[in-house]
Tab-separated table of C-alpha atoms in Angstrom:
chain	number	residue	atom	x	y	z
A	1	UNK	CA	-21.926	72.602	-45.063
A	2	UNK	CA	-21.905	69.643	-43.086
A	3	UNK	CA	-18.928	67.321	-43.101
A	4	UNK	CA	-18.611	64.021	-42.088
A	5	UNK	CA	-15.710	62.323	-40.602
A	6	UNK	CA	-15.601	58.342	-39.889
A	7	UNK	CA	-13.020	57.558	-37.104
A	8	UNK	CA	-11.868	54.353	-35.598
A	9	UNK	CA	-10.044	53.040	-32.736
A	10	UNK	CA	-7.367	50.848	-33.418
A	11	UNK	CA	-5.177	48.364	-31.216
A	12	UNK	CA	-1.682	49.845	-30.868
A	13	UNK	CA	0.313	48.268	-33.436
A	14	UNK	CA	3.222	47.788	-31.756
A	15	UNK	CA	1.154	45.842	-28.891
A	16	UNK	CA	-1.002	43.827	-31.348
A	17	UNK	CA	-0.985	39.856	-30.708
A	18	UNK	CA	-2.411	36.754	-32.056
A	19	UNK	CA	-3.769	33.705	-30.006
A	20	UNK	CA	-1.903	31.149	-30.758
A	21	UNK	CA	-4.880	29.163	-30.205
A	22	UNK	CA	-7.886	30.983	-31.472
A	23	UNK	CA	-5.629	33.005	-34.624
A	24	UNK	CA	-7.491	35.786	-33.544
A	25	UNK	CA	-6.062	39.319	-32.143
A	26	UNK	CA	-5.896	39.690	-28.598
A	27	UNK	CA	-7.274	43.235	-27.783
A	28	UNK	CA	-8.164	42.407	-24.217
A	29	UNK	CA	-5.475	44.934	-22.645
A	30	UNK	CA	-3.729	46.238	-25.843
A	31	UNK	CA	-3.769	50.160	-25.613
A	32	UNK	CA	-5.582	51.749	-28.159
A	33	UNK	CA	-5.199	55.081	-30.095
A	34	UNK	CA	-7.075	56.749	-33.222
A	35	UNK	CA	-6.807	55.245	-36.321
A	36	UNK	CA	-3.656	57.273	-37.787
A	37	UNK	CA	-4.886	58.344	-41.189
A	38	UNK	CA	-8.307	59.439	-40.047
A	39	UNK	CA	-6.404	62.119	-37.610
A	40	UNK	CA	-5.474	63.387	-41.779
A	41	UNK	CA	-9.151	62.730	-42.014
A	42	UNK	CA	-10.275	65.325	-38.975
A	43	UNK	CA	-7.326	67.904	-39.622
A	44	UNK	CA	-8.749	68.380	-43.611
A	45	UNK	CA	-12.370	68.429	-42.387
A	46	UNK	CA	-11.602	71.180	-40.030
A	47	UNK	CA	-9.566	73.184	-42.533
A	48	UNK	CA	-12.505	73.249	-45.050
A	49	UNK	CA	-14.686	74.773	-42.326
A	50	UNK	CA	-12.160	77.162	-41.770
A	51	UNK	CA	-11.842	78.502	-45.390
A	52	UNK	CA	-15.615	77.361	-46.356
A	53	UNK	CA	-17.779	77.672	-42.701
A	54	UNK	CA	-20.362	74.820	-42.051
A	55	UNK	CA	-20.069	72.321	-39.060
A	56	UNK	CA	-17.673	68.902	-38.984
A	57	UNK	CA	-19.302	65.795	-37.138
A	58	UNK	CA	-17.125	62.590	-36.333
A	59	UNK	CA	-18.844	59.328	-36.162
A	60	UNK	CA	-17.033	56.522	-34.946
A	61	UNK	CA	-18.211	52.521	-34.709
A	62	UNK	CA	-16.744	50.712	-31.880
A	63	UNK	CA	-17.062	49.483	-27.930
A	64	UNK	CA	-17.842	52.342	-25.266
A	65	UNK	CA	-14.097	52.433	-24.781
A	66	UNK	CA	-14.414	54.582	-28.027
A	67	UNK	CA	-15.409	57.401	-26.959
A	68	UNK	CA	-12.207	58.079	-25.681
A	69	UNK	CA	-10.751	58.357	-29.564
A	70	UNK	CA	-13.702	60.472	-29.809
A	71	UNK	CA	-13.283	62.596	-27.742
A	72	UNK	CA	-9.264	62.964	-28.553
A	73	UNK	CA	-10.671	64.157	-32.310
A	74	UNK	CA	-12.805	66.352	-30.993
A	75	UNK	CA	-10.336	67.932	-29.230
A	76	UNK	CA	-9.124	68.995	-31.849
A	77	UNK	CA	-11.430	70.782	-33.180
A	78	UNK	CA	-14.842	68.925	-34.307
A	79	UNK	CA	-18.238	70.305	-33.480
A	80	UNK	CA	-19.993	67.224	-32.047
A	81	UNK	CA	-20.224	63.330	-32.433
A	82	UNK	CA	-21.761	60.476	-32.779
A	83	UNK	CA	-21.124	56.923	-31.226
A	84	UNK	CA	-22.418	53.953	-32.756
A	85	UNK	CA	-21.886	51.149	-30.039
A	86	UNK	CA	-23.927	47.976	-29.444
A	87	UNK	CA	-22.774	44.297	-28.746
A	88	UNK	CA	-24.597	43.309	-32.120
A	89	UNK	CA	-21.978	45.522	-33.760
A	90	UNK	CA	-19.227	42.720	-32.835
A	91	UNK	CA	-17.798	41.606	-35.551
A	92	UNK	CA	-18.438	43.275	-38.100
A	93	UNK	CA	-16.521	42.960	-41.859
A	94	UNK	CA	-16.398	46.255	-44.119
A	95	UNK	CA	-19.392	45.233	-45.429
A	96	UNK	CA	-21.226	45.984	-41.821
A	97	UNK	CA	-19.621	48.009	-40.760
A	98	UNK	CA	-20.424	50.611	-44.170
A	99	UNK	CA	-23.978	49.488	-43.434
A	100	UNK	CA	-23.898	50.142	-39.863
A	101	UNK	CA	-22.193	54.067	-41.203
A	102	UNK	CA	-24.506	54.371	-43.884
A	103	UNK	CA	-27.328	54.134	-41.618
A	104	UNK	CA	-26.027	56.564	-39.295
A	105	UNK	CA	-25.014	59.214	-42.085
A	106	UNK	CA	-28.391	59.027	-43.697
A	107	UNK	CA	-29.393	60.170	-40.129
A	108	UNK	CA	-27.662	63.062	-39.613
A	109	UNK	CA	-27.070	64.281	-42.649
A	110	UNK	CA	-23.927	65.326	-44.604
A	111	UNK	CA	-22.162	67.152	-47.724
A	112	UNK	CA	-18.684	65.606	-47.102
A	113	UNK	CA	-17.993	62.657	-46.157
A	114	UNK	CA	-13.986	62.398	-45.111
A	115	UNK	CA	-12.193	59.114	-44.371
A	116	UNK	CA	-8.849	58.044	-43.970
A	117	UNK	CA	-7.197	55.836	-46.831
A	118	UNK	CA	-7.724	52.580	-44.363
A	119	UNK	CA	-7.738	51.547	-40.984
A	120	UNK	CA	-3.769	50.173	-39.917
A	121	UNK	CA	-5.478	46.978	-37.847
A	122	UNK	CA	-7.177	45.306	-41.312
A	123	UNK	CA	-5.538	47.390	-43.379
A	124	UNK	CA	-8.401	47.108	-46.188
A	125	UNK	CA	-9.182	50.083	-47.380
A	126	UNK	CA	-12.797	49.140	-48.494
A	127	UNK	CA	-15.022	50.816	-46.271
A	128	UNK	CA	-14.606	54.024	-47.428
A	129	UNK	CA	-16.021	52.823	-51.321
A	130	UNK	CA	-18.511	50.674	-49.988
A	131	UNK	CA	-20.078	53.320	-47.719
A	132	UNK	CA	-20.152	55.700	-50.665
A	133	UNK	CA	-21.581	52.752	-52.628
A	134	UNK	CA	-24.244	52.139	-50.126
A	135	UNK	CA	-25.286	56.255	-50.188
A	136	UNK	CA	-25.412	55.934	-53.731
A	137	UNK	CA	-22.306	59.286	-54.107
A	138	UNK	CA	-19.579	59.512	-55.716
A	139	UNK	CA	-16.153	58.232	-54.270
A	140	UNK	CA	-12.579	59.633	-54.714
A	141	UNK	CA	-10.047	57.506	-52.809
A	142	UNK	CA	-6.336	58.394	-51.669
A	143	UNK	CA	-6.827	62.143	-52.333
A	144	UNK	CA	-3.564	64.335	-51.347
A	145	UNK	CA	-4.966	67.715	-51.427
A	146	UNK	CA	-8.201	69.523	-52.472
A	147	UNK	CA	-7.485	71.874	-54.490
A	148	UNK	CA	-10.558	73.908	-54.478
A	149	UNK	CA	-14.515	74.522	-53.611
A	150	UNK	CA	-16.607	76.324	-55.667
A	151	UNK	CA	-20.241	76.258	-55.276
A	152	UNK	CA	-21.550	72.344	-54.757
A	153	UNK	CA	-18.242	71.609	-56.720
A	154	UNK	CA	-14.954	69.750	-55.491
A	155	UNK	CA	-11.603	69.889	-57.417
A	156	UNK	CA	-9.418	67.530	-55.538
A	157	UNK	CA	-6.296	65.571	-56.236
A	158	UNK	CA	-5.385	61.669	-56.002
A	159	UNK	CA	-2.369	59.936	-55.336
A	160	UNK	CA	-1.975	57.186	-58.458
A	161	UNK	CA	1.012	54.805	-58.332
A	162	UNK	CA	2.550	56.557	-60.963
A	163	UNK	CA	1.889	60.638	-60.587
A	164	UNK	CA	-1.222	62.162	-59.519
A	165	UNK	CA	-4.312	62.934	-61.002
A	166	UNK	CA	-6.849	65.580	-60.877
A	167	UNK	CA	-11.071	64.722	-59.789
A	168	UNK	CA	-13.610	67.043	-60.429
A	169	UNK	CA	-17.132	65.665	-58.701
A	170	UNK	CA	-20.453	67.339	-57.155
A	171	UNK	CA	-21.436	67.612	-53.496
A	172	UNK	CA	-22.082	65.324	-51.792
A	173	UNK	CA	-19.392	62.686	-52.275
A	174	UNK	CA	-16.995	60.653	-50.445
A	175	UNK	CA	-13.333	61.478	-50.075
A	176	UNK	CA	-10.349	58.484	-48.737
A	177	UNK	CA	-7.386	61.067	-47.695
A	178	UNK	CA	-3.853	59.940	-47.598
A	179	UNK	CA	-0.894	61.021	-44.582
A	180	UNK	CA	0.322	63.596	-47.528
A	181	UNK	CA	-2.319	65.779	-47.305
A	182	UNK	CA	-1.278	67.839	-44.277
A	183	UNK	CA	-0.256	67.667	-40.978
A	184	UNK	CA	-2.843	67.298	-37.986
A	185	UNK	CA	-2.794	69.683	-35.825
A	186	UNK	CA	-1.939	68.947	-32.051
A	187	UNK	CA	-4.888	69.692	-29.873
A	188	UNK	CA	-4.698	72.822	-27.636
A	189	UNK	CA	-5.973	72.883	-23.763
A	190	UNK	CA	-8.629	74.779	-24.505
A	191	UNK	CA	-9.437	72.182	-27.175
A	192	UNK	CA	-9.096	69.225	-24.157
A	193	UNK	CA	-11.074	71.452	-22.082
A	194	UNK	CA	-14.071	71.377	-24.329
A	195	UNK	CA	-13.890	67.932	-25.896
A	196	UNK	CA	-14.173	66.492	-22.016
A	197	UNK	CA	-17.167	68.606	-21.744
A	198	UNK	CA	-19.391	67.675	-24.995
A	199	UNK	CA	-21.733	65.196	-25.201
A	200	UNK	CA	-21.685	62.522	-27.458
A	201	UNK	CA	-24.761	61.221	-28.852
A	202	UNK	CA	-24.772	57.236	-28.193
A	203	UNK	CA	-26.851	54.901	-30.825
A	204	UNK	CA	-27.309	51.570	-31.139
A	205	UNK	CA	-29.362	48.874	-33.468
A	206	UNK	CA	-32.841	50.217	-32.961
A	207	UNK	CA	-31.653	54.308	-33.366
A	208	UNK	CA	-30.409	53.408	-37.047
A	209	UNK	CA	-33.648	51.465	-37.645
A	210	UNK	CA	-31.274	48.367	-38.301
A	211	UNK	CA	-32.238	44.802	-38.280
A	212	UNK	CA	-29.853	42.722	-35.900
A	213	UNK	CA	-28.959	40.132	-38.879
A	214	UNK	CA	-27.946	43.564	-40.678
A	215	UNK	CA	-25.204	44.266	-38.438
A	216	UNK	CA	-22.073	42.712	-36.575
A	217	UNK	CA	-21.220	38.763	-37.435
A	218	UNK	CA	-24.917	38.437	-38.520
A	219	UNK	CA	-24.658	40.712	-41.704
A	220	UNK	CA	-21.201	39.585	-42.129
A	221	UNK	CA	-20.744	37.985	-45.651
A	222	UNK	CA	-17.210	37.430	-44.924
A	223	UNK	CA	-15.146	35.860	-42.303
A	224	UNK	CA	-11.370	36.035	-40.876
A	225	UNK	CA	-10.261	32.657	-41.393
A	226	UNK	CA	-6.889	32.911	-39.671
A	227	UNK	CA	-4.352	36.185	-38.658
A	228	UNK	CA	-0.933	34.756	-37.920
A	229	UNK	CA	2.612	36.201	-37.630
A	230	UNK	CA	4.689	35.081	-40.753
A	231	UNK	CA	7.436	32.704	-39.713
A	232	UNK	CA	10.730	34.358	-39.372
A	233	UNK	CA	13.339	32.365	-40.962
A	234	UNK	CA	16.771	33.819	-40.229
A	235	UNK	CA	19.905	32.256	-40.730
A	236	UNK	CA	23.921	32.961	-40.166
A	237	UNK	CA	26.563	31.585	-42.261
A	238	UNK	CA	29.901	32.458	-40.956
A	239	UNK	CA	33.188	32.300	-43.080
A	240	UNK	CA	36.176	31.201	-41.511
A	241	UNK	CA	39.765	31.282	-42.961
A	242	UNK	CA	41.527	33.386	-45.362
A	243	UNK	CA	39.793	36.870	-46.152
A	244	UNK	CA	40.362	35.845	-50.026
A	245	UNK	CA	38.963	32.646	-49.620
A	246	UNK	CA	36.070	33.688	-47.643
A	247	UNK	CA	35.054	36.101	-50.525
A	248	UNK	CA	35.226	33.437	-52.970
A	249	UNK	CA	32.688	31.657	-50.805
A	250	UNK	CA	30.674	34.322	-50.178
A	251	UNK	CA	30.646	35.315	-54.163
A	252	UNK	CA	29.719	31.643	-54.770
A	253	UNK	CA	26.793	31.348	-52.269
A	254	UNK	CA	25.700	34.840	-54.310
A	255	UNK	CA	25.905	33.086	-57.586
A	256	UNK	CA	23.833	29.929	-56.675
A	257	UNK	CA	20.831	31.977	-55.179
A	258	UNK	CA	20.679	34.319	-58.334
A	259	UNK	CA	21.416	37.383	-56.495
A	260	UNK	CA	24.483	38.217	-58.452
């Protein structure tokens, strides 16, 4: 079995700014890490081989500067990778970028394709469909454990926002995994030892037999307008006097606003 796992570096969240000028983020010097929910992603792909053999893959989408998240997945225990990185890439909306993946998976090959729910810096959660869209298989979105594999069959369950409910779907399909799943393992030396080692296969525009106004900005059919930080409006109202009378106040204020 071959299983697929999309991975993404992401702009620290805690670092992340906006030009006040621009309204775009600044990622010029931001640190960056893996995508949180596809580490979920990695740790259930490398549990099914476990229990079920075959080989996991990651495939990531990003600058060069990528390969370091790469590499940090692989350490923990993923076969091999792929690295799709070329400046026409810039830019890209989901719709790209699952065009850009697409191509890629339809290169290598797969059974399983494993993503996280979303990606924490847009915060989406639409590549994941619209790659499974574009490979024409089945999609099952914020799955929370799979509950079974039997033959080229998947029995797998989904987080709804009221209880849970239980998929059953064919090979090969698409699966969105939520933080409930499991819990990622933490990579041992050995692991760092051997993901510094492998070789990463690099591709660009003309490896996925892509046309440049397929990709990046170009194939784009949407655009970020404006990112801004909502204004913070804070306010203190301080009560002087009598502790009676300032609870009387207080109690008012309450009324007027409808919060009591």
């Amino acid at each position: 079995m071959r299983i697929v796992v999309c991975v993404k570096q992401v702009p620290e969240i805690t670092d992340v700014k906006v030009n006040p000028e621009t309204h775009t983020l600044i990622r010029e010097g931001v640190p960056s890490m893996v995508n949180p929910y596809d580490l979920y992603a990695v740790e259930e792909a490398i549990r099914i081989r476990e229990k079920s053999g075959g080989k996991v893959t990651i495939i990531s989408m990003g600058p060069p500067q990528a390969e370091e998240a790469v590499r940090e997945v692989i350490s923990m225990g993923a076969d091999d990778a792929v690295l799709l990185t070329d400046r026409a890439f810039a830019g890209a909306d989901t719709w790209a970028t699952a065009t850009t993946l697409a191509a890629a998976l339809k290169k290598t090959g797969f059974d399983l394709i494993i993503c996280g729910k979303q990606a924490i810096d847009g915060d989406t959660a639409q590549v994941g469909p619209e790659l499974a869209e574009f490979l024409g298989i089945p999609s099952i979105t914020f799955v929370s454990k799979v509950e079974g594999m039997d033959g080229g069959q998947i029995k797998l369950r989904r987080m709804m926002e009221e209880g849970y409910q239980i998929v059953d779907t064919s090979l090969p399909c698409l699966l969105t995994v939520v933080k409930e799943i499991n819990e990622p393992r933490i990579p041992s030396l050995r692991g760092k030892l051997r993901a510094k080692s492998t070789k990463i296969e690099v591709w660009s525009t003309s490896d996925l037999a892509l046309n440049p106004s397929q990709v990046g900005l170009d194939g784009s059919p949407t655009r970020v307008v404006e990112i801004f930080t909502p204004a913070k409006k804070r306010g203190v109202k301080l009560f002087t006097g009598e502790p009676a009378e300032s609870v009387q106040s207080l109690v008012s204020i309450l009324r007027e606003r409808g919060i009591v």
